XYZ file of C-alpha atoms in Angstrom:
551
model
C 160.490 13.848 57.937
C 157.150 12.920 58.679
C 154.288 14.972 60.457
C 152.707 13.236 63.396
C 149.334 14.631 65.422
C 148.648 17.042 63.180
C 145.540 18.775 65.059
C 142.460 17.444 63.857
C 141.134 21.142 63.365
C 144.072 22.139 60.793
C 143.634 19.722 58.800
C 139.449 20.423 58.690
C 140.133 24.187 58.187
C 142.165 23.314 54.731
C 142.432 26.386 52.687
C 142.869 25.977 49.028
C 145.959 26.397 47.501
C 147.227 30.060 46.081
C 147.946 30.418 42.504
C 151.628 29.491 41.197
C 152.170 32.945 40.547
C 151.159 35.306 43.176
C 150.254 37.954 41.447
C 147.000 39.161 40.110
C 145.104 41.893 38.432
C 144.058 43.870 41.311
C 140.340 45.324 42.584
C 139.558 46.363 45.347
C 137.834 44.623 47.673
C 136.588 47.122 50.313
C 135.043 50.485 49.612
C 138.078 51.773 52.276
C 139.890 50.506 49.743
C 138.272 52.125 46.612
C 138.603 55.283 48.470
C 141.781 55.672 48.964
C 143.307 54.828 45.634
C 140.796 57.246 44.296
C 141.097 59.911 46.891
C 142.029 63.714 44.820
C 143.328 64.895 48.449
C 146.584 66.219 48.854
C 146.844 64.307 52.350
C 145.335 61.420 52.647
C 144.893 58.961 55.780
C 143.747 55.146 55.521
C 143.600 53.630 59.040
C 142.686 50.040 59.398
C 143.390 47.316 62.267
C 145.545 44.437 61.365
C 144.854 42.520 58.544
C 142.843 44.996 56.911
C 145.060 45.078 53.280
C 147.084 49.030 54.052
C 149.982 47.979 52.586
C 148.241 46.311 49.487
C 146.659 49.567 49.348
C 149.708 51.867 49.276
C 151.196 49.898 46.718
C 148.268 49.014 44.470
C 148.114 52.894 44.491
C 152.077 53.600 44.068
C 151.776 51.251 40.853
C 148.144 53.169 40.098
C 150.227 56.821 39.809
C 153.548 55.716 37.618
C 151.311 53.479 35.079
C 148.721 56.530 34.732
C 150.831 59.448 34.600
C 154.103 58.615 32.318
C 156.943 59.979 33.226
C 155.680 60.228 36.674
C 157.948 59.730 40.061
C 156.795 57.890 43.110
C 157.695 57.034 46.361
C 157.112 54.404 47.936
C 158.099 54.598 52.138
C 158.136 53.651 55.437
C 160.204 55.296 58.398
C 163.097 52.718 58.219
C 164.833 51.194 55.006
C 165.358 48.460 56.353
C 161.625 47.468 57.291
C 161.007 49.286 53.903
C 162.844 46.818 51.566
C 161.923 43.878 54.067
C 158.395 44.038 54.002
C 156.341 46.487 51.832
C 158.992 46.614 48.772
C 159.029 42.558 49.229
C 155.171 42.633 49.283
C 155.356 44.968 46.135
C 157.131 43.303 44.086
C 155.927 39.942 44.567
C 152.233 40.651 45.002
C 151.405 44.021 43.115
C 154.281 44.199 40.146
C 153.436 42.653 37.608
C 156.026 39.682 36.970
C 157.610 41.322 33.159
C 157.759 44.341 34.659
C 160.390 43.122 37.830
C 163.186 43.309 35.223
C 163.047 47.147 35.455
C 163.864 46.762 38.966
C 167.353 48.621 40.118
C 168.399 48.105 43.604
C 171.544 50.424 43.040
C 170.007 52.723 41.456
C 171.686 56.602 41.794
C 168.393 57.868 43.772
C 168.234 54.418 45.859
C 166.301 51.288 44.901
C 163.791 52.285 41.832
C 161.249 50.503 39.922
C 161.914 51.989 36.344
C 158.411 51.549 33.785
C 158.229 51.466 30.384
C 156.598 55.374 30.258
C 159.793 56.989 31.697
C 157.867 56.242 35.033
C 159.458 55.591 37.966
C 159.086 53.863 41.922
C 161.278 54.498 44.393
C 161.839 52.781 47.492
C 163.552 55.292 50.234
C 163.398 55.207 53.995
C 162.370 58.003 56.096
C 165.625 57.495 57.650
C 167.537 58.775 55.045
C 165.688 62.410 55.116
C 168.769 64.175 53.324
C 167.860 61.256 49.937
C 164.151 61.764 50.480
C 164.410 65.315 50.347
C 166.619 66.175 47.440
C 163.789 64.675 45.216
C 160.464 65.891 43.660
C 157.713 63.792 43.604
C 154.197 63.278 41.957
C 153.043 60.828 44.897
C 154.461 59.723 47.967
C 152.745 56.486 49.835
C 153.570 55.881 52.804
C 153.384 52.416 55.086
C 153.180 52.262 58.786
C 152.584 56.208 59.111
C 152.136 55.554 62.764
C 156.215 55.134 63.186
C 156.648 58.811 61.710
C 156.973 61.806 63.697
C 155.933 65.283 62.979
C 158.901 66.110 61.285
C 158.966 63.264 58.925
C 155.189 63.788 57.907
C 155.904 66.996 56.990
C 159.036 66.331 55.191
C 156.803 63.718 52.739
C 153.829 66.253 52.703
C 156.892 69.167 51.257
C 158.361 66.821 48.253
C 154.910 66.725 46.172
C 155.960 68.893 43.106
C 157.035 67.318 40.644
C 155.545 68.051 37.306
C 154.555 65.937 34.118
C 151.829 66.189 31.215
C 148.148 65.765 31.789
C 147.419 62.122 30.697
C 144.611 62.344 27.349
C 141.923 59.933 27.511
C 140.137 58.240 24.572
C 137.931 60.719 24.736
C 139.954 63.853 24.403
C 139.708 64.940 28.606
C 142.858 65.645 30.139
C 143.898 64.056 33.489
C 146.279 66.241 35.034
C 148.894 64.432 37.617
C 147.339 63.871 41.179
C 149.589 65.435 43.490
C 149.217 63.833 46.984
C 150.125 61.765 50.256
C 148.713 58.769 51.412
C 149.394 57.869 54.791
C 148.198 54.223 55.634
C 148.064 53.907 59.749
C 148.017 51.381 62.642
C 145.401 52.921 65.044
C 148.315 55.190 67.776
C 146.989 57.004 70.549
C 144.885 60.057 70.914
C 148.064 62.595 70.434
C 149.424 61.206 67.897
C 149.889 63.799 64.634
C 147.713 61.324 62.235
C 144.763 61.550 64.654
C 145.189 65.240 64.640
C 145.178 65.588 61.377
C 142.832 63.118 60.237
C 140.530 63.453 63.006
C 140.320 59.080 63.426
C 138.873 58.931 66.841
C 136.215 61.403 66.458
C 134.966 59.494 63.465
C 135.045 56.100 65.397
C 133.236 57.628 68.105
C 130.357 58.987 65.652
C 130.716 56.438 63.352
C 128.883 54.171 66.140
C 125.498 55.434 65.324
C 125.606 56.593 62.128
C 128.509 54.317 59.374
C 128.856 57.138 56.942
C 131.290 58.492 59.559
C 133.697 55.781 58.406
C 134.871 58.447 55.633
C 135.487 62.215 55.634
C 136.281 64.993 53.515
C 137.806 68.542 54.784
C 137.274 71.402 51.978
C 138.417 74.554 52.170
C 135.154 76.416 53.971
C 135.221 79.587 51.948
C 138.015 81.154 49.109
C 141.038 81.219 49.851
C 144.112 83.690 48.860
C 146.969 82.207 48.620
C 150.669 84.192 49.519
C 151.135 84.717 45.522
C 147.301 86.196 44.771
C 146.048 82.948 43.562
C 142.575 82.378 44.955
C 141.953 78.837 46.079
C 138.246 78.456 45.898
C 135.516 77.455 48.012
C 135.406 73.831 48.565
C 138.675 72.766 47.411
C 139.483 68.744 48.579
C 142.397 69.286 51.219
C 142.269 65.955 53.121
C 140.649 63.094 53.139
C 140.298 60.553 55.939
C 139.018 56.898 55.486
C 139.248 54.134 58.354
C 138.697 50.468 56.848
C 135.798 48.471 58.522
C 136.663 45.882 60.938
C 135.091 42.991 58.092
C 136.910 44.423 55.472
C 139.506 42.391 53.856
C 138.741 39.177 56.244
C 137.668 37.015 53.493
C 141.496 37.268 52.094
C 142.853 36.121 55.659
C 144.077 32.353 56.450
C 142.199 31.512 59.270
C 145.406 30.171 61.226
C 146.566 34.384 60.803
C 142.766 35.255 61.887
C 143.304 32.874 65.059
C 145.797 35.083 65.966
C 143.463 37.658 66.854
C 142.299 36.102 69.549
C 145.937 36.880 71.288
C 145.262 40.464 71.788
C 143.096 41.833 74.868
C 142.443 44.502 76.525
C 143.476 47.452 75.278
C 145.744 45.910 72.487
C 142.259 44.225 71.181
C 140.849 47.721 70.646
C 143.571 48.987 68.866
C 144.999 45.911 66.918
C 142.166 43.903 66.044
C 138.940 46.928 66.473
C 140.992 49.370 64.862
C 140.211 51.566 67.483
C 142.058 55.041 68.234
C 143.143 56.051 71.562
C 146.083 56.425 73.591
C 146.778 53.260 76.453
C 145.831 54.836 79.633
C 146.194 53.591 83.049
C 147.797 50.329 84.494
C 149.300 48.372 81.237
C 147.675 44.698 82.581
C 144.072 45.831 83.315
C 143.442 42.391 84.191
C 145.947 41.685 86.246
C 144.368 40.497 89.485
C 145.700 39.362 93.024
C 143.369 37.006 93.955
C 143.342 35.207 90.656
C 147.285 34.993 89.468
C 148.847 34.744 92.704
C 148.532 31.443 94.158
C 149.792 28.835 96.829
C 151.819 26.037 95.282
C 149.150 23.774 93.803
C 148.479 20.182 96.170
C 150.028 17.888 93.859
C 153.192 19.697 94.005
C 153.785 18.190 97.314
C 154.890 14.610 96.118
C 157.438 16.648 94.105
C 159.004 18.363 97.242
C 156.682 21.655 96.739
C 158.454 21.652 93.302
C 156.863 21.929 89.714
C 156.420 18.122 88.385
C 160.134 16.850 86.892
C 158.538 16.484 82.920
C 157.600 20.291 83.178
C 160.099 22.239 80.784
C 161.793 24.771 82.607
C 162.940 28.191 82.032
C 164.661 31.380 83.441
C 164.433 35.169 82.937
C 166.771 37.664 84.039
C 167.063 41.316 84.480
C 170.630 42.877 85.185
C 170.915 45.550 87.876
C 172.512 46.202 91.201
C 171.915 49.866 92.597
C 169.114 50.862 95.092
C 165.770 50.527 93.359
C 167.005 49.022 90.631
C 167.333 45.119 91.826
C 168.574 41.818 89.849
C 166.041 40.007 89.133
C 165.950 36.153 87.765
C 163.034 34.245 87.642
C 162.308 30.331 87.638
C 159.339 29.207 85.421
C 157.389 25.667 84.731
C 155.555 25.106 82.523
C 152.429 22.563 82.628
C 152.078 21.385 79.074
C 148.935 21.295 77.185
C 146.227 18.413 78.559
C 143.916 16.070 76.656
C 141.617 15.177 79.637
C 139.859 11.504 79.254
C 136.315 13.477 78.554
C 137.785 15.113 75.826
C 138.581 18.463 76.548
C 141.472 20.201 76.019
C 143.483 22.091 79.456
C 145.722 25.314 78.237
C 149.578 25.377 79.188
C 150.490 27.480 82.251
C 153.079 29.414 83.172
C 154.409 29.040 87.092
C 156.587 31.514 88.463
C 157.489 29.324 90.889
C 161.223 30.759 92.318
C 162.976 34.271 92.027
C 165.806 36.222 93.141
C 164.799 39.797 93.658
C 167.676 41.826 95.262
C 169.854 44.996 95.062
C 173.705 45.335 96.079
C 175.079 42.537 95.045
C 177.504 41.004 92.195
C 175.768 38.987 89.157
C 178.648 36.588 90.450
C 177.236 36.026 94.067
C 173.952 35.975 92.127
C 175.093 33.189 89.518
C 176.314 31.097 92.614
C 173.337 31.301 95.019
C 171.039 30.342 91.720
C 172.960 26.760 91.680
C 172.701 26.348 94.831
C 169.078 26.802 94.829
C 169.118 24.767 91.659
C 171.240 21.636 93.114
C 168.597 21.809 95.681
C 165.717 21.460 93.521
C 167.405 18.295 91.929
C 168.085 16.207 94.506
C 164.629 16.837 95.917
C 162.945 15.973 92.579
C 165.367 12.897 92.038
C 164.230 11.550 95.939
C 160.682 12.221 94.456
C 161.545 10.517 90.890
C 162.360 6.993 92.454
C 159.691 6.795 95.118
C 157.110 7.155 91.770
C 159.908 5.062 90.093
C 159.240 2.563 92.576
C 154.834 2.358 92.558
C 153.919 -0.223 90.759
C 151.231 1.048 89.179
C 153.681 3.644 87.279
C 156.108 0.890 85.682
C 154.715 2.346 82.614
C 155.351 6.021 83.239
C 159.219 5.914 84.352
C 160.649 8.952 84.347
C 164.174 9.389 84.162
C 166.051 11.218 87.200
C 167.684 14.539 86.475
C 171.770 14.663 85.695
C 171.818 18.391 86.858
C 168.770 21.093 86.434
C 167.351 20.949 83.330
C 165.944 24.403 81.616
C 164.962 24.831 77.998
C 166.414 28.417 77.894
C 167.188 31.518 79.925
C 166.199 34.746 78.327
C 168.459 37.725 79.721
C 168.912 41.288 79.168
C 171.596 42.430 76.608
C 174.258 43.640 79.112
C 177.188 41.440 77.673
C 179.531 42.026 81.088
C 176.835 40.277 82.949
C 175.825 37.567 80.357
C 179.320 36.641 80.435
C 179.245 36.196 83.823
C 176.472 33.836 84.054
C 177.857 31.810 81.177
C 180.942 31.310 83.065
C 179.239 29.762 85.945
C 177.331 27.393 83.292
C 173.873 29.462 82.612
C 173.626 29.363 79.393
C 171.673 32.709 78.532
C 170.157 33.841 75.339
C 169.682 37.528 74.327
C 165.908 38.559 75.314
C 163.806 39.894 72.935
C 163.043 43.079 74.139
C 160.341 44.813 71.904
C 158.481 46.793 74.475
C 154.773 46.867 72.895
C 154.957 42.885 71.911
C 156.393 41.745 75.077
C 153.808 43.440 77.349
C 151.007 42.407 75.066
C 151.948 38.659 75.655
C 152.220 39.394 79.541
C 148.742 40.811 78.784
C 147.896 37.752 76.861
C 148.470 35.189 79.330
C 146.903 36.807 82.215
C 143.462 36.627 80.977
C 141.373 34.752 82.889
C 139.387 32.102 81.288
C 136.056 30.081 83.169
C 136.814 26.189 83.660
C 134.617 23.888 84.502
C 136.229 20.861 87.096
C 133.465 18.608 86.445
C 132.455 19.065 82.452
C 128.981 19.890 81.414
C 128.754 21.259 85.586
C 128.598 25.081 85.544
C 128.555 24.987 89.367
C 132.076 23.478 89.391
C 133.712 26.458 86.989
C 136.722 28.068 88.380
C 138.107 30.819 87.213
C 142.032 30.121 86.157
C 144.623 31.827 84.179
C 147.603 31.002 81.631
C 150.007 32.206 84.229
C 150.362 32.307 87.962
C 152.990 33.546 90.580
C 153.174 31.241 93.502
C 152.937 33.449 96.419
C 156.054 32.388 98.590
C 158.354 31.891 95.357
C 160.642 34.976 96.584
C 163.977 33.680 97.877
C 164.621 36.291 100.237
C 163.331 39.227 101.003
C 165.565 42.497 100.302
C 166.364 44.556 103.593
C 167.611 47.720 101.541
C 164.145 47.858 99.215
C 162.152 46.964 102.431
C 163.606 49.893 104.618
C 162.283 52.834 101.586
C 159.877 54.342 102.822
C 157.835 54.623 99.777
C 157.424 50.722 100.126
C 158.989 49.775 96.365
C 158.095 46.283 95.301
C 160.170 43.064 97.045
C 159.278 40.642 93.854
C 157.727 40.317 90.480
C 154.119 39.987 90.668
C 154.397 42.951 93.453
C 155.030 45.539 90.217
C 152.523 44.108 88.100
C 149.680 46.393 88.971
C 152.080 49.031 89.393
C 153.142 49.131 85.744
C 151.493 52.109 84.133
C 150.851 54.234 80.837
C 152.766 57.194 80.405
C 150.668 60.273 80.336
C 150.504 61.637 76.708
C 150.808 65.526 77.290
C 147.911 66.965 74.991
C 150.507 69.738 73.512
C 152.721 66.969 72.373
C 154.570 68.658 69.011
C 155.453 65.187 67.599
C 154.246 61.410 67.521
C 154.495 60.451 71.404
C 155.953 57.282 72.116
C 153.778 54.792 74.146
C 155.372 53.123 77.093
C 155.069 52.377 80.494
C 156.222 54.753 83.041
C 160.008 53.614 84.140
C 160.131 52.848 87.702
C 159.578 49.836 89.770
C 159.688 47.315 86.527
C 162.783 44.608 86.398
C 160.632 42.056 87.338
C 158.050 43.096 84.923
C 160.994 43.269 81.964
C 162.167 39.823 82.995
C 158.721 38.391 82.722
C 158.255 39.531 79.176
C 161.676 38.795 78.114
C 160.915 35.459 79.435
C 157.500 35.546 77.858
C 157.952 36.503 75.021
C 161.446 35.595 74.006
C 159.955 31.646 74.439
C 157.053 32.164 72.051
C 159.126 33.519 69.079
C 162.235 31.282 69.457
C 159.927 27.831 70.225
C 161.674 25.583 72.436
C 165.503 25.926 72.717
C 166.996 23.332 74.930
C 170.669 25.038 74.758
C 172.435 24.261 77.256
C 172.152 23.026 81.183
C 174.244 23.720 84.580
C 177.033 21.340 85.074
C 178.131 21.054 88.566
């Protein structure tokens, strides 16, 4: 196989190669860092944005506690097993572990998966989903990944299992070390109710933090002595928690920059939290800049030697939301999509995403659906083959022929996971592949794609910029209007791009007695789900020509 075009700026940006072995003595490289391993707090909580080396840091310290302490038990967890085993124990043992010491390594081990040391030490690696396992142990140190996921109950069910007991380590010099008892919670910023920014107190350092840095890190001591239930005295000043937030340079020099390009994906508000590391719950309309005048548009002027359709060498795609009853419509969507464009002065034009045809309609059968959307589609091919041999025929395009269309072409058609309906639609020749429906990641690349970006018609001519987007909605793309939504009187969106700036935040109630989840409220959104099905689906799987309509 051999690489063609490889973009000039990949091959410039050449990072050197990582070492055979990928593991290495660690120190750390951030004083967030330094922190936490060294934290003597019972509870303590590391927030960072992405990128910023938590999980390193959970581990390095997991590894820190059984090599120090012998005989020591640790726990190493995250709220699932499954995402446990698949990405922290994986980064673990690969990264952190040193390589003679993987042979210790039990994955059926009677307490779960465990990590057994030399010193009678011990690592185990137990999801939060398994409470009943996690709770019928005793534990020295518990770390835990992705803290965000946990709710109140599972916090507390970590922050109960630190008891377990072994002998003070001796140094060289005769000072005994006793075990460090504790909780480390390492955190994706969440929202402003969630239990970690309660207890750690993350946004009100970010917010001070602005003027004076020495906010990045807090300590909460007990103000005065305390008696404890048994007559013990706990005395004035004793280290309870401990709350550290990496800064937004830390750990960037360990990055690849192709990961670091990434960053420039997020907006809005999932900039602030992903990439600033900011706290704060999502408030408001979910695509803040979402506007009218700017992504919904007339079908652009060239169209019209295509028929008022998308040009014929545009891939295609379709997204589809199941539903039937009264305010809860079927919804599929067409989509083209202009390719990338190397312009002759040079610059480079961004793909966009048309929405250029949809069915938006409640009270009838997937069925009547499935045959209305050939229809349509037969339609659109013999227009676009009329239009393919009239440029066929111009002479001055013998050397751009482009072949006319069999039936309707479409790279893929991302659908909704009801397998009644999908069968349906495959049995009238849409081939349909399962949507990927993660809430958060979808609506994020909706967000993504709406920016608006300044673009100059004539280069090197600010007076010519325009301001365009990576995705449009042509205004007239609705089918038909629905009588039954029209005749509510509350006036419910007729198509897609109508529910955009309709799609809002969930209020977080401020007496909220566990993590809140974060979504958008649920009314008035098929159109919205089929857009980042279609969205998002496309931009994980790549390009999946599967199958096409025979007629």
């Amino acid at each position: 196989m051999t690489f063609l075009d490889i973009p000039p700026e990949i091959l410039q940006a050449a990072e050197p190669d990582p070492p055979e072995e990928p593991w290495r003595e660690f120190e750390p490289n951030s004083l967030a860092q330094a922190l936490a391993i060294n934290s003597w707090a019972r509870a303590v909580g590391y927030s960072g944005r992405l990128g910023s080396s938590k999980t390193r840091t959970v581990c390095e310290g997991a590894l820190f506690d059984a090599c120090f302490w012998s005989g020591n038990k640790v726990l190493l967890t995250r709220k699932r097993q499954s995402d446990l085993l698949g990405t922290t124990a994986a980064i673990f043992m690969d990264e952190v572990c040193p390589p003679d010491w993987r042979k210790g390594y039990v994955k059926n081990a009677e307490g779960g998966p465990t990590l057994f040391l030399d010193n009678r030490s011990k690592i185990l690696f137990i999801g939060l989903d398994n409470p009943m396992k996690v709770q019928s142990g005793q534990y020295g140190s518990i770390y835990v990944d992705q803290a965000e996921d946990l709710d109140d109950l599972e916090k507390n069910i970590a922050l109960a299992r630190i008891r377990h007991r072994v002998r003070a380590t001796v140094l060289e010099d005769g000072r005994k070390i006793p075990l460090r008892r504790r909780v480390v919670f390492a955190f994706n910023p969440s929202g402003d109710y969630h239990w970690g920014n309660g207890m750690f107190g993350f946004k009100a350092m970010q917010e001070l933090s602005e003027e004076a840095p020495e906010h990045w890190h807090r300590q909460y001591r007990t103000p005065e002595d305390r008696k404890l239930e048994d007559g013990t005295v706990l005395p004035k000043g004793w280290l309870l928690r401990e709350s550290i937030i990496a800064r937004p340079e830390d750990n960037l020099e360990n990055l690849p920059l192709d990961y670091k390009a990434g960053f420039t994906e997020f907006v809005g508000d999932f900039h602030d939290r992903f990439i600033k590391g900011l706290w704060g719950s999502f408030e408001g309309q979910v695509a803040k800049n979402f506007r009218r005048e700017v992504h919904v548009i007339e079908k652009p002027d060239e169209w019209e030697f295509w028929g008022g359709f998308p040009d014929p060498r545009w891939k295609r795609y379709r997204g589809v939301d199941f539903g039937y009853a009264a305010g809860h419509p079927f919804v599929m969507a067409w989509y083209a999509l202009r390719p990338r464009m190397k312009l002759p002065d040079g610059r480079v034009r961004p793909e966009k995403w048309f929405l250029y045809r949809e069915i938006y309609m409640t009270g009838r059968l997937v069925s009547v659906h499935g045959k209305q959307a050939r229809e349509l589609e037969q339609g659109e091919t013999d227009t676009l083959n009329r239009c393919i041999d009239r440029w066929n025929a111009a002479a001055q395009n013998r050397g751009q022929m482009i072949a006319p269309w069999a039936r309707f072409k479409c790279s893929m058609t991302p659908a909704d996971h009801d397998a009644e309906d999908r069968a349906t639609l495959d049995d009238l020749g849409f081939a349909t592949y399962p949507a990927v429906k993660d809430r958060m990641p979808g609506a994020q690349k909706v967000v993504e794609l709406l920016e608006p970006y300044q673009w100059e018609v004539v280069a090197g001519d600010p007076s010519t910029a325009i301001t365009d987007t990576r995705l449009a909605f042509i205004r007239n793309a609705l089918v038909e209007e629905d009588p039954t939504l029209k005749a509510i009187p509350r006036k419910p969106p007729l198509c897609t791009w109508q529910e955009i700036g309709g799609i809002r935040w969930v209020k977080q109630p401020k007496d909220a007695d566990k993590a809140p989840k974060e979504d958008w409220e649920k009314i008035d959104d098929h159109g919205w789900d089929q857009l980042r099905y279609t969205l998002k689906t496309v931009s994980e799987c790549g390009d999946m020509e599967i199958r096409v309509i025979s007629l």
